[in-house]
Amino acid sequence: LAKTTQPISMDSYEGQEVNITCSHNNIATNDYITWYQQFPSQGPRFIIQGYKTKVTNEVASLFIPADRKSSTLSLPRVSLSDTAVYYCLVGGGKLIFGQGTELSVKP
Amino acid sequence: ETGVTQTPRHLVMGMTNKKSLKCEQHLGHNAMYWYKQSAKKPLELMFVYSLEERVENNSVPSRFSPECPNSSHLFLHLHTLQPEDSALYLCASSQGRWSRGGTEAFFGQGTRLTVV
């Protein structure tokens, strides 16, 4: 399984765009990249998934460079309710979670 | 509401008790997972069932015993637990072959377990 590395924490202010980068140097050819969001005392929630280039949905965008050794989750105009832990996962259904990035959005 | 329901939501048990956690999914998925999350820590994968067969067991102590009677239900039987087993226990389900990429998992709300 590809190991992922993310910043432990990030701070932002309401209305700003937040970019969280995940490194996954050993990603395999058939691995997808998936991001989850987790609020305290709740289960993680799927945000977005991609294989290459760019994916966008109503919540976020995911940018994946050509070598796929990293990916960036972009949250446009964050609000206080986006304060959560964000996890980057690579690979199949084993769903191995790393330490995640604790995002704190301030007024 | 994610389609994955866990009961109970909260559980306090003594170290000599036996209890069970239940997870039910109504999404038609064929893979189910148990995770443990201690305070301020990442999720630890405990067990994975695919098509009712256990395909992953991450060196979990035998005081935790999973059971998957069908693809919609998953249990975690607990006995003689220790205080360090106090944590949030999360169940998840997904569709498709568990070992392939591109899996979106749906999580339950979790059971907050306290061992006294």
PDB file of C-alpha atoms in Angstrom:
ATOM      1  CA  LEU A   1       0.000   0.000   0.000  1.00  0.00           C
ATOM      2  CA  ALA A   2       1.254   3.467  -0.855  1.00  0.00           C
ATOM      3  CA  LYS A   3       2.186   5.537   2.176  1.00  0.00           C
ATOM      4  CA  THR A   4       0.709   9.032   2.359  1.00  0.00           C
ATOM      5  CA  THR A   5       2.159  12.136   3.971  1.00  0.00           C
ATOM      6  CA  GLN A   6       0.090  15.209   4.814  1.00  0.00           C
ATOM      7  CA  PRO A   7       0.669  18.288   6.971  1.00  0.00           C
ATOM      8  CA  ILE A   8      -0.492  17.610  10.514  1.00  0.00           C
ATOM      9  CA  SER A   9      -2.390  20.868  10.797  1.00  0.00           C
ATOM     10  CA  MET A  10      -3.379  23.990   8.874  1.00  0.00           C
ATOM     11  CA  ASP A  11      -5.032  27.254   9.826  1.00  0.00           C
ATOM     12  CA  SER A  12      -7.219  29.398   7.622  1.00  0.00           C
ATOM     13  CA  TYR A  13      -9.801  32.171   7.781  1.00  0.00           C
ATOM     14  CA  GLU A  14     -13.341  32.210   6.567  1.00  0.00           C
ATOM     15  CA  GLY A  15     -13.708  32.942   2.882  1.00  0.00           C
ATOM     16  CA  GLN A  16     -10.207  31.838   1.955  1.00  0.00           C
ATOM     17  CA  GLU A  17      -9.288  29.016  -0.394  1.00  0.00           C
ATOM     18  CA  VAL A  18      -7.507  26.158   1.342  1.00  0.00           C
ATOM     19  CA  ASN A  19      -5.181  23.731  -0.402  1.00  0.00           C
ATOM     20  CA  ILE A  20      -4.074  20.561   1.364  1.00  0.00           C
ATOM     21  CA  THR A  21      -1.356  18.555  -0.338  1.00  0.00           C
ATOM     22  CA  CYS A  22      -0.767  14.853   0.109  1.00  0.00           C
ATOM     23  CA  SER A  23       2.399  13.048  -0.967  1.00  0.00           C
ATOM     24  CA  HIS A  24       2.175   9.440  -2.154  1.00  0.00           C
ATOM     25  CA  ASN A  25       5.443   8.610  -3.883  1.00  0.00           C
ATOM     26  CA  ASN A  26       4.773   4.873  -4.125  1.00  0.00           C
ATOM     27  CA  ILE A  27       1.349   5.077  -5.718  1.00  0.00           C
ATOM     28  CA  ALA A  28       0.565   2.064  -7.905  1.00  0.00           C
ATOM     29  CA  THR A  29      -0.707   2.228 -11.466  1.00  0.00           C
ATOM     30  CA  ASN A  30      -4.269   1.252 -10.606  1.00  0.00           C
ATOM     31  CA  ASP A  31      -4.550   3.228  -7.352  1.00  0.00           C
ATOM     32  CA  TYR A  32      -7.176   5.920  -6.978  1.00  0.00           C
ATOM     33  CA  ILE A  33      -6.775   8.896  -4.646  1.00  0.00           C
ATOM     34  CA  THR A  34      -9.616   9.553  -2.237  1.00  0.00           C
ATOM     35  CA  TRP A  35     -10.177  12.284   0.335  1.00  0.00           C
ATOM     36  CA  TYR A  36     -12.368  12.055   3.416  1.00  0.00           C
ATOM     37  CA  GLN A  37     -13.510  14.628   5.969  1.00  0.00           C
ATOM     38  CA  GLN A  38     -14.069  13.805   9.620  1.00  0.00           C
ATOM     39  CA  PHE A  39     -15.734  15.887  12.316  1.00  0.00           C
ATOM     40  CA  PRO A  40     -15.136  15.060  16.000  1.00  0.00           C
ATOM     41  CA  SER A  41     -16.946  11.948  17.227  1.00  0.00           C
ATOM     42  CA  GLN A  42     -18.311  11.175  13.769  1.00  0.00           C
ATOM     43  CA  GLY A  43     -17.359   8.778  11.012  1.00  0.00           C
ATOM     44  CA  PRO A  44     -15.378  10.084   8.022  1.00  0.00           C
ATOM     45  CA  ARG A  45     -17.313  11.334   5.033  1.00  0.00           C
ATOM     46  CA  PHE A  46     -16.241  10.923   1.408  1.00  0.00           C
ATOM     47  CA  ILE A  47     -15.342  14.230  -0.255  1.00  0.00           C
ATOM     48  CA  ILE A  48     -13.801  13.508  -3.629  1.00  0.00           C
ATOM     49  CA  GLN A  49     -11.914  10.903  -5.610  1.00  0.00           C
ATOM     50  CA  GLY A  50      -9.696  10.982  -8.665  1.00  0.00           C
ATOM     51  CA  TYR A  51      -7.184   9.103 -10.740  1.00  0.00           C
ATOM     52  CA  LYS A  52      -5.411  11.818 -12.717  1.00  0.00           C
ATOM     53  CA  THR A  53      -5.593  15.511 -13.748  1.00  0.00           C
ATOM     54  CA  LYS A  54      -8.453  17.404 -12.124  1.00  0.00           C
ATOM     55  CA  VAL A  55     -11.753  16.459 -10.585  1.00  0.00           C
ATOM     56  CA  THR A  56     -14.329  18.920  -9.293  1.00  0.00           C
ATOM     57  CA  ASN A  57     -17.591  18.459  -7.448  1.00  0.00           C
ATOM     58  CA  GLU A  58     -19.887  20.729  -5.480  1.00  0.00           C
ATOM     59  CA  VAL A  59     -17.668  20.531  -2.411  1.00  0.00           C
ATOM     60  CA  ALA A  60     -14.047  20.538  -3.569  1.00  0.00           C
ATOM     61  CA  SER A  61     -11.535  20.127  -6.351  1.00  0.00           C
ATOM     62  CA  LEU A  62      -8.774  17.569  -6.571  1.00  0.00           C
ATOM     63  CA  PHE A  63      -5.619  18.278  -8.537  1.00  0.00           C
ATOM     64  CA  ILE A  64      -3.337  15.409  -9.517  1.00  0.00           C
ATOM     65  CA  PRO A  65      -0.108  16.054 -11.445  1.00  0.00           C
ATOM     66  CA  ALA A  66       0.983  13.827 -14.282  1.00  0.00           C
ATOM     67  CA  ASP A  67       3.364  11.746 -12.147  1.00  0.00           C
ATOM     68  CA  ARG A  68       0.568  11.157  -9.569  1.00  0.00           C
ATOM     69  CA  LYS A  69       3.074  11.249  -6.713  1.00  0.00           C
ATOM     70  CA  SER A  70       1.045  13.895  -4.943  1.00  0.00           C
ATOM     71  CA  SER A  71      -2.429  15.359  -4.934  1.00  0.00           C
ATOM     72  CA  THR A  72      -3.976  18.593  -3.687  1.00  0.00           C
ATOM     73  CA  LEU A  73      -7.412  18.968  -2.195  1.00  0.00           C
ATOM     74  CA  SER A  74      -8.755  22.468  -2.776  1.00  0.00           C
ATOM     75  CA  LEU A  75     -11.599  23.838  -0.661  1.00  0.00           C
ATOM     76  CA  PRO A  76     -12.962  27.107  -2.066  1.00  0.00           C
ATOM     77  CA  ARG A  77     -14.077  29.845   0.327  1.00  0.00           C
ATOM     78  CA  VAL A  78     -13.992  27.845   3.549  1.00  0.00           C
ATOM     79  CA  SER A  79     -16.366  28.499   6.405  1.00  0.00           C
ATOM     80  CA  LEU A  80     -16.206  27.700  10.115  1.00  0.00           C
ATOM     81  CA  SER A  81     -18.056  24.459   9.443  1.00  0.00           C
ATOM     82  CA  ASP A  82     -15.152  23.197   7.331  1.00  0.00           C
ATOM     83  CA  THR A  83     -13.080  22.830  10.497  1.00  0.00           C
ATOM     84  CA  ALA A  84     -12.337  19.100  10.508  1.00  0.00           C
ATOM     85  CA  VAL A  85      -9.669  16.496   9.867  1.00  0.00           C
ATOM     86  CA  TYR A  86      -9.016  15.702   6.216  1.00  0.00           C
ATOM     87  CA  TYR A  87      -7.596  12.353   5.174  1.00  0.00           C
ATOM     88  CA  CYS A  88      -5.922  11.397   1.924  1.00  0.00           C
ATOM     89  CA  LEU A  89      -6.149   7.706   0.996  1.00  0.00           C
ATOM     90  CA  VAL A  90      -4.453   5.918  -1.835  1.00  0.00           C
ATOM     91  CA  GLY A  91      -5.256   2.488  -3.116  1.00  0.00           C
ATOM     92  CA  GLY A  92      -8.044   0.031  -2.872  1.00  0.00           C
ATOM     93  CA  GLY A  93     -10.644  -1.004  -0.431  1.00  0.00           C
ATOM     94  CA  LYS A  94      -8.432  -1.667   2.553  1.00  0.00           C
ATOM     95  CA  LEU A  95      -9.109   1.950   3.467  1.00  0.00           C
ATOM     96  CA  ILE A  96      -5.997   2.598   5.500  1.00  0.00           C
ATOM     97  CA  PHE A  97      -6.159   6.046   7.084  1.00  0.00           C
ATOM     98  CA  GLY A  98      -3.060   8.065   7.910  1.00  0.00           C
ATOM     99  CA  GLN A  99      -2.824  10.822  10.489  1.00  0.00           C
ATOM    100  CA  GLY A 100      -4.759  13.338   8.378  1.00  0.00           C
ATOM    101  CA  THR A 101      -4.625  17.132   8.342  1.00  0.00           C
ATOM    102  CA  GLU A 102      -6.443  19.018  11.061  1.00  0.00           C
ATOM    103  CA  LEU A 103      -7.863  22.142   9.424  1.00  0.00           C
ATOM    104  CA  SER A 104      -8.906  24.980  11.677  1.00  0.00           C
ATOM    105  CA  VAL A 105     -10.974  27.775  10.119  1.00  0.00           C
ATOM    106  CA  LYS A 106     -11.131  31.007  12.101  1.00  0.00           C
ATOM    107  CA  PRO A 107     -13.559  33.933  11.819  1.00  0.00           C
TER     108      PRO A 107
ATOM    109  CA  GLU B   1     -27.827   9.623   7.362  1.00  0.00           C
ATOM    110  CA  THR B   2     -25.234   7.587   5.495  1.00  0.00           C
ATOM    111  CA  GLY B   3     -27.116   4.322   5.140  1.00  0.00           C
ATOM    112  CA  VAL B   4     -24.867   2.687   7.728  1.00  0.00           C
ATOM    113  CA  THR B   5     -26.382   2.377  11.197  1.00  0.00           C
ATOM    114  CA  GLN B   6     -24.476   1.499  14.334  1.00  0.00           C
ATOM    115  CA  THR B   7     -25.936   0.541  17.688  1.00  0.00           C
ATOM    116  CA  PRO B   8     -25.590   1.378  20.439  1.00  0.00           C
ATOM    117  CA  ARG B   9     -24.276   4.931  20.090  1.00  0.00           C
ATOM    118  CA  HIS B  10     -22.794   4.854  23.575  1.00  0.00           C
ATOM    119  CA  LEU B  11     -21.732   1.914  25.731  1.00  0.00           C
ATOM    120  CA  VAL B  12     -20.180   1.704  29.175  1.00  0.00           C
ATOM    121  CA  MET B  13     -19.002  -1.732  30.225  1.00  0.00           C
ATOM    122  CA  GLY B  14     -16.963  -3.297  32.965  1.00  0.00           C
ATOM    123  CA  MET B  15     -13.844  -5.295  32.245  1.00  0.00           C
ATOM    124  CA  THR B  16     -15.626  -8.570  32.979  1.00  0.00           C
ATOM    125  CA  ASN B  17     -18.671  -7.861  30.824  1.00  0.00           C
ATOM    126  CA  LYS B  18     -19.550  -9.256  27.419  1.00  0.00           C
ATOM    127  CA  LYS B  19     -21.227  -6.957  24.934  1.00  0.00           C
ATOM    128  CA  SER B  20     -21.709  -6.670  21.182  1.00  0.00           C
ATOM    129  CA  LEU B  21     -21.645  -3.775  18.770  1.00  0.00           C
ATOM    130  CA  LYS B  22     -23.922  -3.940  15.764  1.00  0.00           C
ATOM    131  CA  CYS B  23     -23.611  -2.432  12.309  1.00  0.00           C
ATOM    132  CA  GLU B  24     -26.218  -2.566   9.572  1.00  0.00           C
ATOM    133  CA  GLN B  25     -26.039  -1.213   6.041  1.00  0.00           C
ATOM    134  CA  HIS B  26     -28.877  -0.772   3.563  1.00  0.00           C
ATOM    135  CA  LEU B  27     -26.752   0.200   0.594  1.00  0.00           C
ATOM    136  CA  GLY B  28     -26.333  -3.186  -1.037  1.00  0.00           C
ATOM    137  CA  HIS B  29     -22.591  -3.109  -0.406  1.00  0.00           C
ATOM    138  CA  ASN B  30     -20.525  -6.265  -0.253  1.00  0.00           C
ATOM    139  CA  ALA B  31     -17.661  -5.161   1.991  1.00  0.00           C
ATOM    140  CA  MET B  32     -17.785  -4.074   5.631  1.00  0.00           C
ATOM    141  CA  TYR B  33     -15.127  -2.755   7.991  1.00  0.00           C
ATOM    142  CA  TRP B  34     -14.494  -2.189  11.685  1.00  0.00           C
ATOM    143  CA  TYR B  35     -12.250   0.659  12.835  1.00  0.00           C
ATOM    144  CA  LYS B  36     -11.068   1.812  16.233  1.00  0.00           C
ATOM    145  CA  GLN B  37     -10.351   5.492  16.870  1.00  0.00           C
ATOM    146  CA  SER B  38      -8.800   6.513  20.155  1.00  0.00           C
ATOM    147  CA  ALA B  39      -8.830  10.124  21.272  1.00  0.00           C
ATOM    148  CA  LYS B  40      -6.951  12.463  18.923  1.00  0.00           C
ATOM    149  CA  LYS B  41      -5.634   9.552  16.865  1.00  0.00           C
ATOM    150  CA  PRO B  42      -6.181   8.319  13.306  1.00  0.00           C
ATOM    151  CA  LEU B  43      -8.505   5.475  12.513  1.00  0.00           C
ATOM    152  CA  GLU B  44      -7.050   2.009  13.029  1.00  0.00           C
ATOM    153  CA  LEU B  45      -8.386  -0.656  10.690  1.00  0.00           C
ATOM    154  CA  MET B  46      -9.393  -3.724  12.707  1.00  0.00           C
ATOM    155  CA  PHE B  47     -11.257  -6.084  10.387  1.00  0.00           C
ATOM    156  CA  VAL B  48     -12.469  -6.218   6.793  1.00  0.00           C
ATOM    157  CA  TYR B  49     -15.153  -8.538   5.479  1.00  0.00           C
ATOM    158  CA  SER B  50     -15.739  -9.008   1.768  1.00  0.00           C
ATOM    159  CA  LEU B  51     -18.709 -11.116   0.674  1.00  0.00           C
ATOM    160  CA  GLU B  52     -19.063 -12.246   4.301  1.00  0.00           C
ATOM    161  CA  GLU B  53     -15.537 -13.595   4.404  1.00  0.00           C
ATOM    162  CA  ARG B  54     -12.930 -12.011   6.658  1.00  0.00           C
ATOM    163  CA  VAL B  55     -10.151 -10.744   4.433  1.00  0.00           C
ATOM    164  CA  GLU B  56      -8.242  -8.571   6.866  1.00  0.00           C
ATOM    165  CA  ASN B  57      -7.403  -8.937  10.538  1.00  0.00           C
ATOM    166  CA  ASN B  58      -4.895  -6.385  11.715  1.00  0.00           C
ATOM    167  CA  SER B  59      -3.405  -8.151  14.722  1.00  0.00           C
ATOM    168  CA  VAL B  60      -6.376  -7.341  16.848  1.00  0.00           C
ATOM    169  CA  PRO B  61      -6.470  -8.911  20.342  1.00  0.00           C
ATOM    170  CA  SER B  62      -8.736 -11.921  20.665  1.00  0.00           C
ATOM    171  CA  ARG B  63     -10.964 -10.069  23.128  1.00  0.00           C
ATOM    172  CA  PHE B  64     -12.439  -8.508  19.977  1.00  0.00           C
ATOM    173  CA  SER B  65     -14.352 -11.040  17.885  1.00  0.00           C
ATOM    174  CA  PRO B  66     -16.051  -9.998  14.633  1.00  0.00           C
ATOM    175  CA  GLU B  67     -19.000 -11.723  13.015  1.00  0.00           C
ATOM    176  CA  CYS B  68     -20.536 -11.119   9.602  1.00  0.00           C
ATOM    177  CA  PRO B  69     -23.649 -13.307   9.207  1.00  0.00           C
ATOM    178  CA  ASN B  70     -24.633 -11.688   5.895  1.00  0.00           C
ATOM    179  CA  SER B  71     -23.574  -8.802   3.697  1.00  0.00           C
ATOM    180  CA  SER B  72     -25.846  -6.335   5.497  1.00  0.00           C
ATOM    181  CA  HIS B  73     -24.843  -6.994   9.088  1.00  0.00           C
ATOM    182  CA  LEU B  74     -21.608  -6.856  11.018  1.00  0.00           C
ATOM    183  CA  PHE B  75     -21.037  -7.435  14.699  1.00  0.00           C
ATOM    184  CA  LEU B  76     -18.120  -6.863  17.030  1.00  0.00           C
ATOM    185  CA  HIS B  77     -18.285  -9.060  20.111  1.00  0.00           C
ATOM    186  CA  LEU B  78     -16.423  -7.722  23.123  1.00  0.00           C
ATOM    187  CA  HIS B  79     -15.269  -9.586  26.218  1.00  0.00           C
ATOM    188  CA  THR B  80     -12.829  -8.942  29.054  1.00  0.00           C
ATOM    189  CA  LEU B  81     -11.840  -5.575  27.629  1.00  0.00           C
ATOM    190  CA  GLN B  82      -9.236  -3.262  29.132  1.00  0.00           C
ATOM    191  CA  PRO B  83      -9.573   0.459  29.893  1.00  0.00           C
ATOM    192  CA  GLU B  84      -7.259   1.233  26.937  1.00  0.00           C
ATOM    193  CA  ASP B  85      -9.916  -0.251  24.654  1.00  0.00           C
ATOM    194  CA  SER B  86     -12.088   2.778  25.344  1.00  0.00           C
ATOM    195  CA  ALA B  87     -12.514   4.489  21.988  1.00  0.00           C
ATOM    196  CA  LEU B  88     -14.882   5.324  19.160  1.00  0.00           C
ATOM    197  CA  TYR B  89     -15.624   2.209  17.124  1.00  0.00           C
ATOM    198  CA  LEU B  90     -16.637   2.895  13.554  1.00  0.00           C
ATOM    199  CA  CYS B  91     -18.227   0.638  10.979  1.00  0.00           C
ATOM    200  CA  ALA B  92     -18.043   1.271   7.241  1.00  0.00           C
ATOM    201  CA  SER B  93     -19.260  -0.371   4.064  1.00  0.00           C
ATOM    202  CA  SER B  94     -18.303  -0.164   0.406  1.00  0.00           C
ATOM    203  CA  GLN B  95     -19.167  -1.716  -2.908  1.00  0.00           C
ATOM    204  CA  GLY B  96     -16.917  -3.546  -5.311  1.00  0.00           C
ATOM    205  CA  ARG B  97     -13.958  -5.801  -4.851  1.00  0.00           C
ATOM    206  CA  TRP B  98     -12.288  -4.596  -1.696  1.00  0.00           C
ATOM    207  CA  SER B  99      -8.804  -4.833  -3.084  1.00  0.00           C
ATOM    208  CA  ARG B 100      -9.350  -2.534  -6.058  1.00  0.00           C
ATOM    209  CA  GLY B 101      -8.981   1.195  -6.225  1.00  0.00           C
ATOM    210  CA  GLY B 102     -11.734   3.707  -6.463  1.00  0.00           C
ATOM    211  CA  THR B 103     -13.698   2.596  -3.418  1.00  0.00           C
ATOM    212  CA  GLU B 104     -15.990   5.077  -1.712  1.00  0.00           C
ATOM    213  CA  ALA B 105     -16.813   4.014   1.807  1.00  0.00           C
ATOM    214  CA  PHE B 106     -19.778   5.033   3.904  1.00  0.00           C
ATOM    215  CA  PHE B 107     -19.329   5.233   7.651  1.00  0.00           C
ATOM    216  CA  GLY B 108     -21.717   4.879  10.531  1.00  0.00           C
ATOM    217  CA  GLN B 109     -21.877   7.387  13.374  1.00  0.00           C
ATOM    218  CA  GLY B 110     -19.854   5.133  15.620  1.00  0.00           C
ATOM    219  CA  THR B 111     -20.193   3.615  19.057  1.00  0.00           C
ATOM    220  CA  ARG B 112     -18.471   5.492  21.869  1.00  0.00           C
ATOM    221  CA  LEU B 113     -17.186   2.726  24.157  1.00  0.00           C
ATOM    222  CA  THR B 114     -15.993   3.321  27.697  1.00  0.00           C
ATOM    223  CA  VAL B 115     -14.429   0.457  29.637  1.00  0.00           C
ATOM    224  CA  VAL B 116     -14.437   0.937  33.401  1.00  0.00           C
TER     225      VAL B 116
END
